[in-house]
Each structure stands twice: as C-alpha cells, then as structure tokens.
CSV table of C-alpha atoms and ligand atoms in Angstrom, one decimal:
chain,number,residue,atom,x,y,z
A,1,MET,CA,118.4,28.4,112.3
A,2,VAL,CA,120.3,28.8,109.1
A,3,ALA,CA,122.7,31.4,107.5
A,4,GLU,CA,122.9,35.0,108.7
A,5,GLY,CA,120.9,34.1,111.9
A,6,LYS,CA,117.6,33.6,110.0
A,7,CYS,CA,115.3,30.7,110.5
A,8,LEU,CA,114.1,28.4,107.8
A,9,ALA,CA,110.4,27.5,107.3
A,10,ARG,CA,108.8,25.4,104.5
A,11,HIS,CA,105.5,25.9,102.8
A,12,ASN,CA,104.3,23.9,99.8
A,13,ASN,CA,107.9,22.7,99.2
A,14,MET,CA,109.0,26.3,99.1
A,15,VAL,CA,111.9,27.4,101.4
A,16,ILE,CA,111.3,30.6,103.4
A,17,PHE,CA,113.9,32.5,105.3
A,18,VAL,CA,112.6,34.4,108.3
A,19,GLY,CA,114.3,36.9,110.5
A,20,GLY,CA,113.3,37.8,114.1
A,21,VAL,CA,112.1,34.4,115.1
A,22,ALA,CA,113.4,31.4,117.0
A,23,PRO,CA,113.5,27.7,115.9
A,24,GLY,CA,110.2,26.2,117.1
A,25,ASP,CA,108.1,29.4,116.9
A,26,VAL,CA,104.8,28.9,115.1
A,27,VAL,CA,104.1,32.1,113.2
A,28,ASP,CA,102.0,33.7,110.5
A,29,LEU,CA,104.3,35.2,107.9
A,30,ARG,CA,104.2,38.0,105.4
A,31,VAL,CA,106.3,37.3,102.4
A,32,THR,CA,108.6,40.3,101.6
A,33,ARG,CA,110.6,38.8,98.7
A,34,LYS,CA,109.7,36.0,96.3
A,35,LYS,CA,112.3,34.2,94.1
A,36,LYS,CA,112.0,31.0,92.1
A,37,SER,CA,113.7,28.8,94.7
A,38,PHE,CA,113.1,30.7,97.9
A,39,MET,CA,111.1,33.4,99.7
A,40,GLU,CA,111.9,35.8,102.5
A,41,ALA,CA,109.3,36.7,105.1
A,42,VAL,CA,108.7,38.6,108.4
A,43,PRO,CA,106.5,37.3,111.2
A,44,VAL,CA,103.2,39.2,111.6
A,45,ALA,CA,101.6,37.1,114.4
A,46,PHE,CA,103.0,34.5,116.8
A,47,ARG,CA,100.7,31.5,117.4
A,48,GLU,CA,103.2,29.7,119.7
A,49,TYR,CA,106.5,30.7,121.1
A,50,SER,CA,109.5,28.4,121.0
A,51,GLU,CA,110.8,26.8,124.2
A,52,LEU,CA,114.3,28.1,123.2
A,53,ARG,CA,113.2,31.7,123.7
A,54,VAL,CA,114.4,33.9,126.6
A,55,GLU,CA,113.4,37.4,127.5
A,56,PRO,CA,115.8,39.9,125.6
A,57,PHE,CA,117.5,42.1,128.2
A,58,CYS,CA,117.9,45.2,126.1
A,59,GLN,CA,115.1,47.8,125.7
A,60,HIS,CA,116.2,48.4,122.1
A,61,PHE,CA,116.1,44.8,121.0
A,62,GLY,CA,114.1,44.2,117.8
A,63,VAL,CA,114.6,47.8,116.5
A,64,CYS,CA,118.3,48.2,116.8
A,65,GLY,CA,120.3,46.0,114.5
A,66,GLY,CA,123.0,45.2,117.0
A,67,CYS,CA,122.2,42.0,118.9
A,68,LYS,CA,119.8,40.0,116.9
A,69,TRP,CA,120.1,36.8,119.0
A,70,GLN,CA,119.1,38.2,122.5
A,71,HIS,CA,115.8,36.2,122.3
A,72,ILE,CA,117.6,32.9,122.6
A,73,SER,CA,119.8,31.8,125.5
A,74,TYR,CA,123.6,31.9,125.2
A,75,GLU,CA,123.8,28.1,125.3
A,76,THR,CA,121.4,27.9,122.4
A,77,GLN,CA,123.4,30.5,120.5
A,78,LEU,CA,126.5,28.4,120.9
A,79,HIS,CA,124.7,25.3,119.8
A,80,TYR,CA,123.7,27.0,116.5
A,81,LYS,CA,127.1,28.6,116.0
A,82,GLN,CA,128.7,25.2,116.3
A,83,LYS,CA,126.1,23.8,113.9
A,84,GLN,CA,126.7,26.6,111.4
A,85,VAL,CA,130.4,25.7,111.2
A,86,LYS,CA,129.6,22.0,110.9
A,87,ASP,CA,127.0,22.6,108.2
A,88,ASN,CA,129.3,24.8,106.1
A,89,LEU,CA,132.3,22.6,106.4
A,90,GLU,CA,130.4,19.5,105.5
A,91,ARG,CA,128.3,20.9,102.7
A,92,ILE,CA,130.6,23.3,101.0
A,93,GLY,CA,134.0,21.9,102.1
A,94,LYS,CA,133.4,18.2,101.1
A,95,VAL,CA,136.6,17.2,102.8
A,96,THR,CA,137.2,14.5,105.4
A,97,LEU,CA,136.7,16.2,108.8
A,98,PRO,CA,137.8,15.1,112.3
A,99,GLU,CA,135.4,15.4,115.3
A,100,PHE,CA,134.9,19.1,116.0
A,101,ASP,CA,136.1,20.5,119.3
A,102,PRO,CA,133.2,22.1,121.3
A,103,ILE,CA,132.9,25.8,120.6
A,104,LEU,CA,134.8,28.1,122.9
A,105,GLY,CA,132.2,30.4,124.4
A,106,SER,CA,132.9,34.0,125.5
A,107,GLU,CA,133.1,34.4,129.2
A,108,LYS,CA,131.6,37.9,128.8
A,109,THR,CA,128.3,37.8,127.0
A,110,LYS,CA,127.6,41.5,127.7
A,111,TYR,CA,129.9,44.5,127.6
A,112,TYR,CA,132.5,42.6,125.6
A,113,ARG,CA,133.3,45.1,122.9
A,114,ASN,CA,136.2,47.5,123.1
A,115,LYS,CA,135.0,49.8,120.3
A,116,LEU,CA,131.7,51.3,119.2
A,117,GLU,CA,130.8,53.9,116.7
A,118,TYR,CA,127.7,55.9,117.3
A,119,THR,CA,126.1,58.1,114.6
A,120,PHE,CA,124.3,61.5,115.0
A,121,SER,CA,121.1,62.2,113.2
A,122,GLY,CA,118.8,65.2,113.3
A,123,ASN,CA,115.9,63.0,112.3
A,124,GLY,CA,116.1,60.1,114.8
A,125,TRP,CA,114.0,57.0,114.3
A,126,LEU,CA,110.8,56.8,116.3
A,127,THR,CA,109.7,53.3,117.4
A,128,ASP,CA,106.0,52.2,116.9
A,129,GLU,CA,105.4,52.7,120.6
A,130,GLN,CA,106.8,56.2,120.5
A,131,ILE,CA,104.5,57.1,117.6
A,132,LYS,CA,101.5,55.5,119.2
A,133,SER,CA,102.1,57.4,122.5
A,134,GLY,CA,101.4,60.7,120.7
A,135,GLU,CA,104.2,62.3,122.8
A,136,GLU,CA,106.7,64.7,121.3
A,137,PHE,CA,110.2,63.4,121.2
A,138,ASP,CA,113.5,65.2,120.6
A,139,ARG,CA,114.6,63.9,117.1
A,140,ASN,CA,118.2,64.7,117.6
A,141,ALA,CA,119.6,61.2,118.1
A,142,LEU,CA,122.9,59.6,118.8
A,143,GLY,CA,123.0,55.8,118.4
A,144,PHE,CA,122.9,53.0,115.8
A,145,HIS,CA,121.6,52.6,112.3
A,146,ILE,CA,118.2,50.8,111.8
A,147,PRO,CA,119.1,47.6,109.9
A,148,GLY,CA,119.5,48.3,106.2
A,149,ARG,CA,118.8,52.1,106.6
A,150,PHE,CA,121.8,54.3,106.1
A,151,ASP,CA,119.8,57.4,107.0
A,152,LYS,CA,117.8,56.2,110.0
A,153,ILE,CA,119.4,56.3,113.5
A,154,LEU,CA,117.9,54.9,116.7
A,155,ASP,CA,118.7,57.0,119.7
A,156,ILE,CA,120.2,54.7,122.3
A,157,GLU,CA,119.6,55.0,126.0
A,158,HIS,CA,121.7,52.0,127.1
A,159,CYS,CA,123.8,49.7,125.1
A,160,TYR,CA,125.0,46.4,126.6
A,161,LEU,CA,127.9,46.0,124.2
A,162,GLN,CA,130.7,48.2,125.6
A,163,PRO,CA,131.7,48.7,129.2
A,164,ALA,CA,131.8,52.1,131.0
A,165,PRO,CA,132.2,54.9,130.3
A,166,SER,CA,130.7,54.3,126.8
A,167,ASN,CA,127.1,54.8,127.7
A,168,ALA,CA,127.8,57.8,129.9
A,169,VAL,CA,130.0,59.5,127.3
A,170,ARG,CA,127.4,59.0,124.5
A,171,LEU,CA,124.6,60.4,126.6
A,172,GLU,CA,126.7,63.3,127.8
A,173,VAL,CA,127.7,64.3,124.3
A,174,ARG,CA,124.1,64.0,123.0
A,175,ASP,CA,122.7,66.1,125.9
A,176,TYR,CA,125.4,68.7,125.6
A,177,ALA,CA,124.8,69.0,121.8
A,178,ARG,CA,121.0,69.2,122.2
A,179,LYS,CA,121.4,71.8,125.0
A,180,HIS,CA,123.8,73.9,122.9
A,181,GLY,CA,121.7,73.7,119.8
A,182,LEU,CA,124.4,72.0,117.7
A,183,ASP,CA,123.4,70.7,114.3
A,184,PHE,CA,123.0,66.9,114.2
A,185,TYR,CA,123.8,65.3,110.8
A,186,ASN,CA,121.3,64.7,108.0
A,187,ALA,CA,122.6,61.8,105.9
A,188,VAL,CA,120.2,62.4,103.0
A,189,LYS,CA,121.1,66.0,102.5
A,190,GLN,CA,124.7,65.4,103.7
A,191,GLU,CA,124.4,68.5,106.0
A,192,GLY,CA,124.9,69.1,109.6
A,193,PHE,CA,127.8,69.5,112.0
A,194,LEU,CA,127.9,66.4,114.2
A,195,ARG,CA,128.6,63.2,112.3
A,196,ASN,CA,129.7,60.4,114.7
A,197,LEU,CA,131.4,59.5,117.9
A,198,ILE,CA,133.8,56.6,118.3
A,199,ILE,CA,134.6,55.2,121.7
A,200,ARG,CA,137.4,52.7,122.4
A,201,THR,CA,137.9,51.2,125.8
A,202,ALA,CA,141.0,49.1,126.3
A,203,ASN,CA,141.7,46.3,128.7
A,204,THR,CA,144.5,48.5,130.2
A,205,GLY,CA,141.8,50.9,131.4
A,206,GLU,CA,142.7,53.5,128.8
A,207,VAL,CA,139.8,55.2,126.9
A,208,MET,CA,139.8,56.9,123.5
A,209,VAL,CA,137.0,59.2,122.3
A,210,ILE,CA,137.0,60.5,118.7
A,211,LEU,CA,134.4,63.1,117.6
A,212,GLN,CA,133.8,63.4,113.9
A,213,VAL,CA,132.3,66.6,112.5
A,214,LYS,CA,131.6,67.9,109.1
A,215,TYR,CA,133.2,71.3,109.2
A,216,ASP,CA,135.9,73.1,111.3
A,217,ASP,CA,133.8,75.2,113.8
A,218,GLN,CA,136.6,75.5,116.4
A,219,GLU,CA,134.3,77.1,119.0
A,220,ALA,CA,131.8,74.3,118.9
A,221,ILE,CA,134.5,71.5,118.7
A,222,LEU,CA,136.5,72.9,121.6
A,223,GLY,CA,133.3,73.4,123.6
A,224,ILE,CA,132.6,69.7,123.4
A,225,MET,CA,136.2,68.7,123.9
A,226,LYS,CA,136.5,70.8,127.0
A,227,HIS,CA,133.2,69.5,128.4
A,228,LEU,CA,134.3,65.9,127.9
A,229,GLU,CA,137.7,66.6,129.4
A,230,GLU,CA,136.1,68.0,132.5
A,231,THR,CA,133.3,65.4,132.8
A,232,PHE,CA,135.4,62.3,132.1
A,233,PRO,CA,139.0,62.5,133.4
A,234,GLU,CA,139.3,58.8,132.6
A,235,ILE,CA,139.5,59.6,128.9
A,236,THR,CA,143.2,59.2,128.1
A,237,SER,CA,143.0,60.0,124.4
A,238,LEU,CA,140.5,62.7,123.3
A,239,GLN,CA,140.5,63.4,119.6
A,240,TYR,CA,138.5,64.9,116.8
A,241,VAL,CA,138.4,64.8,113.0
A,242,VAL,CA,136.9,67.3,110.6
A,243,ASN,CA,135.5,65.3,107.7
A,244,PRO,CA,133.9,67.3,104.9
A,245,LYS,CA,133.5,64.3,102.6
A,246,GLY,CA,130.4,62.4,101.6
A,247,ASN,CA,131.3,59.3,103.6
A,248,GLU,CA,132.4,58.7,107.1
A,249,THR,CA,135.7,57.0,106.6
A,250,TYR,CA,138.5,59.1,107.9
A,251,HIS,CA,141.5,56.9,107.1
A,252,ASP,CA,142.7,59.6,104.7
A,253,LEU,CA,142.1,62.5,107.1
A,254,ASP,CA,144.1,64.1,109.9
A,255,VAL,CA,142.8,63.2,113.4
A,256,VAL,CA,143.6,65.9,115.9
A,257,CYS,CA,144.5,64.9,119.4
A,258,TYR,CA,143.0,67.4,121.9
A,259,LYS,CA,144.1,65.8,125.1
A,260,GLY,CA,146.3,62.9,126.1
A,261,LEU,CA,148.1,60.5,123.8
A,262,PRO,CA,147.0,59.9,120.2
A,263,TYR,CA,146.7,56.2,121.0
A,264,ILE,CA,145.7,53.7,123.7
A,265,HIS,CA,147.0,50.3,124.6
A,266,GLU,CA,145.6,46.8,124.8
A,267,GLU,CA,147.6,44.1,126.5
A,268,MET,CA,148.0,40.4,126.3
A,269,GLU,CA,150.5,38.2,128.3
A,270,GLY,CA,152.4,41.4,129.0
A,271,ILE,CA,152.6,42.3,125.3
A,272,LYS,CA,151.3,45.8,124.6
A,273,PHE,CA,149.5,46.7,121.5
A,274,ARG,CA,149.3,50.3,120.5
A,275,VAL,CA,145.9,51.2,119.1
A,276,GLY,CA,145.5,54.5,117.2
A,277,PRO,CA,142.3,56.2,115.9
A,278,LYS,CA,142.8,54.4,112.5
A,279,SER,CA,144.1,51.0,113.9
A,280,PHE,CA,142.3,47.7,113.7
A,281,TYR,CA,142.1,45.7,116.9
A,282,GLN,CA,139.9,42.7,117.6
A,283,THR,CA,136.7,44.1,119.2
A,284,ASN,CA,136.3,41.4,121.8
A,285,ALA,CA,139.8,41.6,123.3
A,286,ASP,CA,139.3,39.0,126.1
A,287,GLN,CA,138.0,36.5,123.6
A,288,ALA,CA,140.7,37.5,121.0
A,289,TYR,CA,143.2,36.3,123.7
A,290,GLU,CA,141.5,32.9,123.8
A,291,LEU,CA,141.4,32.8,119.9
A,292,TYR,CA,145.1,33.6,119.7
A,293,LYS,CA,146.1,31.1,122.4
A,294,LYS,CA,144.2,28.4,120.6
A,295,THR,CA,145.8,29.4,117.3
A,296,ARG,CA,149.2,29.3,118.9
A,297,GLU,CA,148.5,25.9,120.4
A,298,LEU,CA,147.4,24.4,117.1
A,299,ALA,CA,150.5,25.9,115.4
A,300,ALA,CA,152.5,23.7,117.9
A,301,LEU,CA,155.4,26.2,118.1
A,302,THR,CA,158.6,25.1,119.7
A,303,GLY,CA,160.7,28.2,119.1
A,304,ASN,CA,162.4,26.8,116.0
A,305,GLU,CA,159.7,27.6,113.4
A,306,LEU,CA,159.6,30.1,110.6
A,307,VAL,CA,156.0,31.4,110.7
A,308,TYR,CA,154.1,33.3,108.1
A,309,ASP,CA,151.2,35.3,109.5
A,310,LEU,CA,149.0,36.2,106.5
A,311,TYR,CA,146.4,39.0,106.8
A,312,THR,CA,148.2,40.1,109.9
A,313,GLY,CA,146.3,43.4,110.5
A,314,ALA,CA,148.2,45.3,113.1
A,315,GLY,CA,150.5,42.3,113.6
A,316,THR,CA,148.7,41.1,116.6
A,317,ILE,CA,149.0,37.4,116.0
A,318,ALA,CA,152.5,37.8,114.6
A,319,ASN,CA,153.7,39.6,117.7
A,320,PHE,CA,151.7,37.2,120.0
A,321,VAL,CA,153.5,34.1,118.6
A,322,ALA,CA,156.9,35.8,118.0
A,323,ARG,CA,158.4,34.6,121.4
A,324,GLN,CA,157.6,31.0,120.6
A,325,SER,CA,158.9,31.2,117.0
A,326,ARG,CA,162.3,31.6,115.3
A,327,GLU,CA,161.1,34.2,112.9
A,328,VAL,CA,157.7,35.6,111.9
A,329,ILE,CA,156.7,37.3,108.6
A,330,GLY,CA,153.5,39.3,108.7
A,331,ILE,CA,151.7,40.4,105.5
A,332,GLU,CA,148.8,42.8,105.3
A,333,TYR,CA,147.0,45.1,102.8
A,334,VAL,CA,146.7,48.3,104.8
A,335,PRO,CA,150.0,50.2,105.1
A,336,SER,CA,149.0,52.0,108.3
A,337,ALA,CA,148.2,48.6,110.0
A,338,ILE,CA,151.7,47.5,109.0
A,339,GLU,CA,153.2,50.6,110.6
A,340,ASP,CA,151.2,49.6,113.8
A,341,ALA,CA,152.5,46.1,113.5
A,342,LYS,CA,156.1,47.3,113.4
A,343,ILE,CA,155.6,49.7,116.3
A,344,ASN,CA,154.0,46.8,118.3
A,345,SER,CA,157.2,44.8,117.8
A,346,GLN,CA,159.4,47.7,118.8
A,347,ILE,CA,157.6,48.7,122.0
A,348,ASN,CA,157.7,45.1,123.1
A,349,ASP,CA,161.4,44.5,122.2
A,350,ILE,CA,160.4,41.8,119.7
A,351,THR,CA,163.1,41.7,117.0
A,352,ASN,CA,162.3,38.5,115.0
A,353,THR,CA,159.3,39.9,113.0
A,354,THR,CA,159.3,41.4,109.5
A,355,PHE,CA,156.2,43.0,108.0
A,356,TYR,CA,155.1,43.7,104.5
A,357,ALA,CA,152.3,45.8,103.2
A,358,GLY,CA,150.4,45.0,100.0
A,359,ASP,CA,148.0,42.7,98.3
A,360,MET,CA,148.5,39.1,99.5
A,361,LYS,CA,148.5,37.6,96.0
A,362,ASP,CA,151.4,39.9,95.0
A,363,ILE,CA,153.4,40.0,98.2
A,364,LEU,CA,153.4,36.2,98.9
A,365,SER,CA,155.7,35.7,95.9
A,366,ASP,CA,158.4,33.3,95.0
A,367,GLU,CA,160.9,36.1,95.6
A,368,LEU,CA,159.6,36.6,99.2
A,369,ILE,CA,159.7,32.9,99.9
A,370,ALA,CA,163.3,32.7,98.5
A,371,ARG,CA,164.3,35.6,100.7
A,372,HIS,CA,162.8,34.3,104.0
A,373,GLY,CA,162.6,30.6,103.4
A,374,ARG,CA,159.8,28.1,103.2
A,375,PRO,CA,157.6,28.6,106.3
A,376,ASP,CA,157.2,25.7,108.7
A,377,VAL,CA,153.8,27.1,109.8
A,378,VAL,CA,151.4,29.4,108.1
A,379,ILE,CA,148.8,31.2,110.1
A,380,THR,CA,146.1,32.8,107.9
A,381,ASP,CA,143.2,35.0,109.0
A,382,PRO,CA,141.6,36.4,105.8
A,383,PRO,CA,138.6,38.8,105.6
A,384,ARG,CA,135.1,37.4,105.1
A,385,ALA,CA,135.7,36.8,101.4
A,386,GLY,CA,138.4,34.2,102.2
A,387,MET,CA,141.6,33.8,100.4
A,388,HIS,CA,142.2,34.7,96.7
A,389,GLN,CA,142.7,31.6,94.6
A,390,ASP,CA,146.3,32.6,93.7
A,391,VAL,CA,147.1,32.7,97.5
A,392,VAL,CA,145.6,29.2,98.0
A,393,GLU,CA,147.7,28.0,95.0
A,394,LYS,CA,150.8,29.6,96.5
A,395,LEU,CA,150.1,27.9,99.8
A,396,LEU,CA,149.9,24.5,98.0
A,397,GLN,CA,153.2,25.2,96.3
A,398,VAL,CA,154.9,26.4,99.5
A,399,HIS,CA,153.7,23.3,101.3
A,400,ALA,CA,154.3,24.4,105.0
A,401,ASP,CA,154.0,21.5,107.5
A,402,ARG,CA,151.0,23.1,109.1
A,403,ILE,CA,148.4,25.8,108.2
A,404,VAL,CA,146.3,27.3,111.0
A,405,TYR,CA,143.3,28.9,109.2
A,406,VAL,CA,141.4,31.4,111.3
A,407,SER,CA,138.2,32.5,109.7
A,408,CYS,CA,135.2,34.7,110.4
A,409,ASN,CA,133.2,33.1,107.6
A,410,PRO,CA,132.9,29.3,107.6
A,411,ALA,CA,131.4,29.3,104.1
A,412,THR,CA,134.5,30.8,102.4
A,413,GLN,CA,136.8,28.9,104.8
A,414,ALA,CA,135.0,25.6,103.6
A,415,ARG,CA,135.6,26.6,100.0
A,416,ASP,CA,139.3,27.2,100.6
A,417,LEU,CA,139.7,23.9,102.6
A,418,GLU,CA,138.4,22.0,99.6
A,419,LEU,CA,141.1,23.6,97.4
A,420,LEU,CA,143.8,22.9,100.0
A,421,SER,CA,142.7,19.3,100.4
A,422,GLU,CA,144.9,18.4,97.5
A,423,LYS,CA,147.8,18.5,99.9
A,424,TYR,CA,146.4,19.0,103.3
A,425,GLU,CA,144.3,17.1,105.8
A,426,VAL,CA,142.0,18.8,108.3
A,427,THR,CA,143.1,17.6,111.7
A,428,ARG,CA,141.4,20.0,114.1
A,429,VAL,CA,138.3,22.2,114.0
A,430,GLN,CA,137.8,24.7,116.8
A,431,PRO,CA,134.8,27.1,116.6
A,432,VAL,CA,135.2,30.2,118.7
A,433,ASP,CA,132.5,32.7,119.7
A,434,MET,CA,133.7,36.3,119.5
A,435,PHE,CA,130.3,38.0,119.3
A,436,PRO,CA,127.7,36.8,121.8
A,437,GLN,CA,124.1,37.8,121.0
A,438,THR,CA,124.9,37.8,117.3
A,439,HIS,CA,125.0,35.0,114.7
A,440,HIS,CA,128.6,35.6,113.9
A,441,VAL,CA,131.1,32.8,114.5
A,442,GLU,CA,134.8,32.4,114.2
A,443,ASN,CA,136.5,29.1,113.3
A,444,ILE,CA,140.0,27.8,113.6
A,445,VAL,CA,141.1,24.9,111.4
A,446,LEU,CA,144.4,23.1,111.6
A,447,LEU,CA,145.6,21.7,108.3
A,448,THR,CA,148.4,19.2,108.3
A,449,ALA,CA,150.5,18.4,105.3
A,450,LYS,CA,149.6,15.0,103.8
B,1,SAM,C1,140.2,39.2,109.7
B,1,SAM,S1,141.3,40.5,109.6
B,1,SAM,C2,142.8,39.9,110.3
B,1,SAM,C3,143.1,40.5,111.6
B,1,SAM,C4,144.3,40.1,112.3
B,1,SAM,N1,144.8,38.7,112.1
B,1,SAM,C5,143.9,40.2,113.8
B,1,SAM,O1,143.7,39.2,114.5
B,1,SAM,O2,143.9,41.4,114.3
B,1,SAM,C6,141.7,40.4,107.9
B,1,SAM,C7,142.8,41.4,107.4
B,1,SAM,O3,143.1,41.1,106.1
B,1,SAM,C8,143.4,42.3,105.4
B,1,SAM,N2,143.3,42.1,104.0
B,1,SAM,C9,142.1,42.1,103.3
B,1,SAM,N3,142.3,41.8,102.0
B,1,SAM,C10,143.7,41.7,101.8
B,1,SAM,C11,144.5,41.4,100.7
B,1,SAM,N4,144.0,41.2,99.5
B,1,SAM,N5,145.8,41.3,101.0
B,1,SAM,C12,146.3,41.5,102.2
B,1,SAM,N6,145.6,41.7,103.3
B,1,SAM,C13,144.3,41.8,103.1
B,1,SAM,C14,142.5,43.3,106.1
B,1,SAM,O4,143.0,44.6,105.9
B,1,SAM,C15,142.5,42.8,107.5
B,1,SAM,O5,143.4,43.5,108.3
C-alpha cells in the first residue's frame, strides 16, 4: 500500500500503481497509463484474494468514490496509515525522528461525518449490473460523483458516512423532486433547476439543510422547503441558495434561511462553535476533539503562554486552547471564517483571542510580532500544500519554544520539518485517523527548539 491508497506492484523492474486492490492480492492487470519510470493499472481478474480483505459493507462500494478502503479491516487501515506517516517523514523529511506514538483510531468508523454534499443529475450513472439487468431505471439521481467524473452522479440508496437524518432527507428530496417533475441538473449543458443538497448534522443534535438551485423558481423552492419542514421537524436550519453561476461554490452568494436559525452549533468541552452555511468545521467532530486535545497536550499549556494559531479556520483550535493560554492570536486566509472565529470567542465569553484575516506570509509579519510579542507556542494546521517557504522562514526567525504542527498531508509536513530542522528537533509524532474507510491520515508533530 503506497500513496493515495493505491497498491504497488512490480513487473520487469517497472513500478506499477494499482487502485481497487489490497496488499497480497494476486491479480491480472490492465495498464491504463505508461510513463518512463512507472505505470498505472486496474485489476481485470483476481487469481488470489489477500488475507487482509474483508467484505465491504456498503452496496455502493467500488463505484462510489467515497470510501475506497472498505475492503480492508479498520485495524489494517490504521496500520497502513501509520506506515504512510512513517514512510513520508523518513523518506522526505530526512530528520532525526523519535519513536512514533501509535495512531489514534476513530471510535466511530461509520456515520462519523457531520457534513455531506449530494449532487443532482438528470443523467445518473448506471452500474454494470443495472445495465446488464435490462431493466429501466429512473435516471434522475441524487448522490455522489463517480471518481474523476464531474458530470456523472451515482444515485445513493444508503450512505454510511453521516448519521440520521441524512439518508432520509436525501431520499425524501429525490423522491419529491421526481414525483413533481422537477428538473435535475445537467452538468455538461449547465442546465436544470436542482443542483445540490448539503446536509450538516451537529453533535448538539441540530441539523442544517441547504438546497442549491440554478434559478429563482419560488413556487418550486417553497414547495420543497415546506415539504421538508413538515417531514423533518428536526431540521433546525432550513436554507436555500439560488446559484446561476457555472460552478457550485456559493461563498459569494446570499443563502436564504427559510426556517429556523441561519446556523447550527457544534460543542466541545462546553465551548460552542457556530457553524453557518459557509463555515468550515472539521467533518469528523468527535475525532476533531481527540485531535485538538492531543494538540493542546503537546503544546503543554500552563495558562501563561502566548499562542499563535496559524491557519485557524473558524478559530476552533484557538478558542479550544484559549482557556489554558494567556493570549491566542489566530490567522486565517478566509475573512468569513475569521468572522466566525470572533463570534465563537464572543458567544463563549472568551476574551483573550485576536484574529486576523489574510495570507499567512503577509500577516505573520515583523510588525504583528512586535505588536503581540514573540509566541511561546505556535500551533500550525496548514492546508494540504503545507506552509509557504516565507512562513517557515518566519517561524525560524521567531523561534517559539514549541511548534505543534498538525497536518493532513504527511508529505508536505515532512518537507516543512526538514526546513525547520535548522532550529527544531522533532520530539513527538502522533498520527490521528479522522477519516475511516479512506486512505487519508492526519499527523501531529511536536517540534522543540534546539
Ligand atoms: C486544514 S485547515 C485548518 C483548519 C482549522 N485549524 C480547524 O481545525 O478547523 C487550513 C486552513 O488554512 C487556510 N489557508 C489556506 N491557505 C492559507 C494562506 N495562504 N494563508 C492563511 N490561511 C490559509 C484555509 O482557508 C483553511 O481554513
């Protein structure tokens, strides 16, 4: 098992990357891509099945792109995630590493997500079995993209990722729309009325549903809204957005709240986090709590520290550690996330946080450091690309006692660790699994000033 959850095979000294298999499978392959140093292939026949295999529990496994690791046990998934972190840190990082802590597995391995986005399509994908059956199928689909295909949507009967009422709401909306002859979207022609459906389920029990449509047909919109309101009284925030654009992002559009409040709340240790239709919040909330607790533990806060929380998003980590810190400075690119971060401090009576919006390499400036002081602890949680080189250089210059580096991409984390090794030593490595049934892995590294 190697990067991106693919397996590696060798043939005549050529490396071949294969998806949809398990380590130990013996398979015939069809090469789909040939490069000088490697090939990519798909399995066409299985000669022997690996002992690591388990029966996938989802009827959509193999077609839907969502949970690519359901065919191996959770224990095996954790083993390979730990290995993925180790391989990356050793091969790319080239720094002295301590013994790794065992990966923190997620207690929930199903129904662990608090947010899903389902897409409508008037031309739903038919599986091989459906085609072979010769039956007629309703092609109006509501579900997930076929991997790598922006225009192909698999209609989903049951998804194991999000708790109730996610499945029931999706099926109800699909059936209502089919029954009332509403127009499902066509992504190629960019036509059609129904675009997507976003469902958020918070650990407080609050539920948000957002329907995205192409044009403002009030009769049709209000018909669905009313139907959802009556069928699911547990929806506490029912919203819609009219999006006439070519893409589905609605960050620049007005979201209309039809019923309830325009936001829901997640909660951790009594701290409430307000989550609006445009807010980012970690999608596995229970495991995010474990991630944050571990981050706070490694930061070794006593209440006297000045903490910088870089890439703070909606200020979740910043607010989470604020009560154990003297002062926390949070920095984040997206202005609306910073607005959320400030609100999250206010509604929890947290008064020792300050937030700034902007590009990290510009905001984390000498002037900012002069204003707030040299941090004792830096917590950094950058996007997959890792930190900009200017940011790494600034961290070397600032020279906080400790850096807690949270990452969703151990390859870029390893690159940054090597740059930081000029002045820091890696003293703890703690992989965390936020996304069971997928190859994704999160990793926390504690760097201590030399
Ligand atoms: C992995 S998320 C961090 C989430 C946050 N720590 C949490 O736990 O909710 C990375 C964040 O970095 C922000 N970001 C990406 N590029 C940035 C940049 N150049 N400057 C500042 N923030 C950036 C993204 O908007 C995103 O909110």
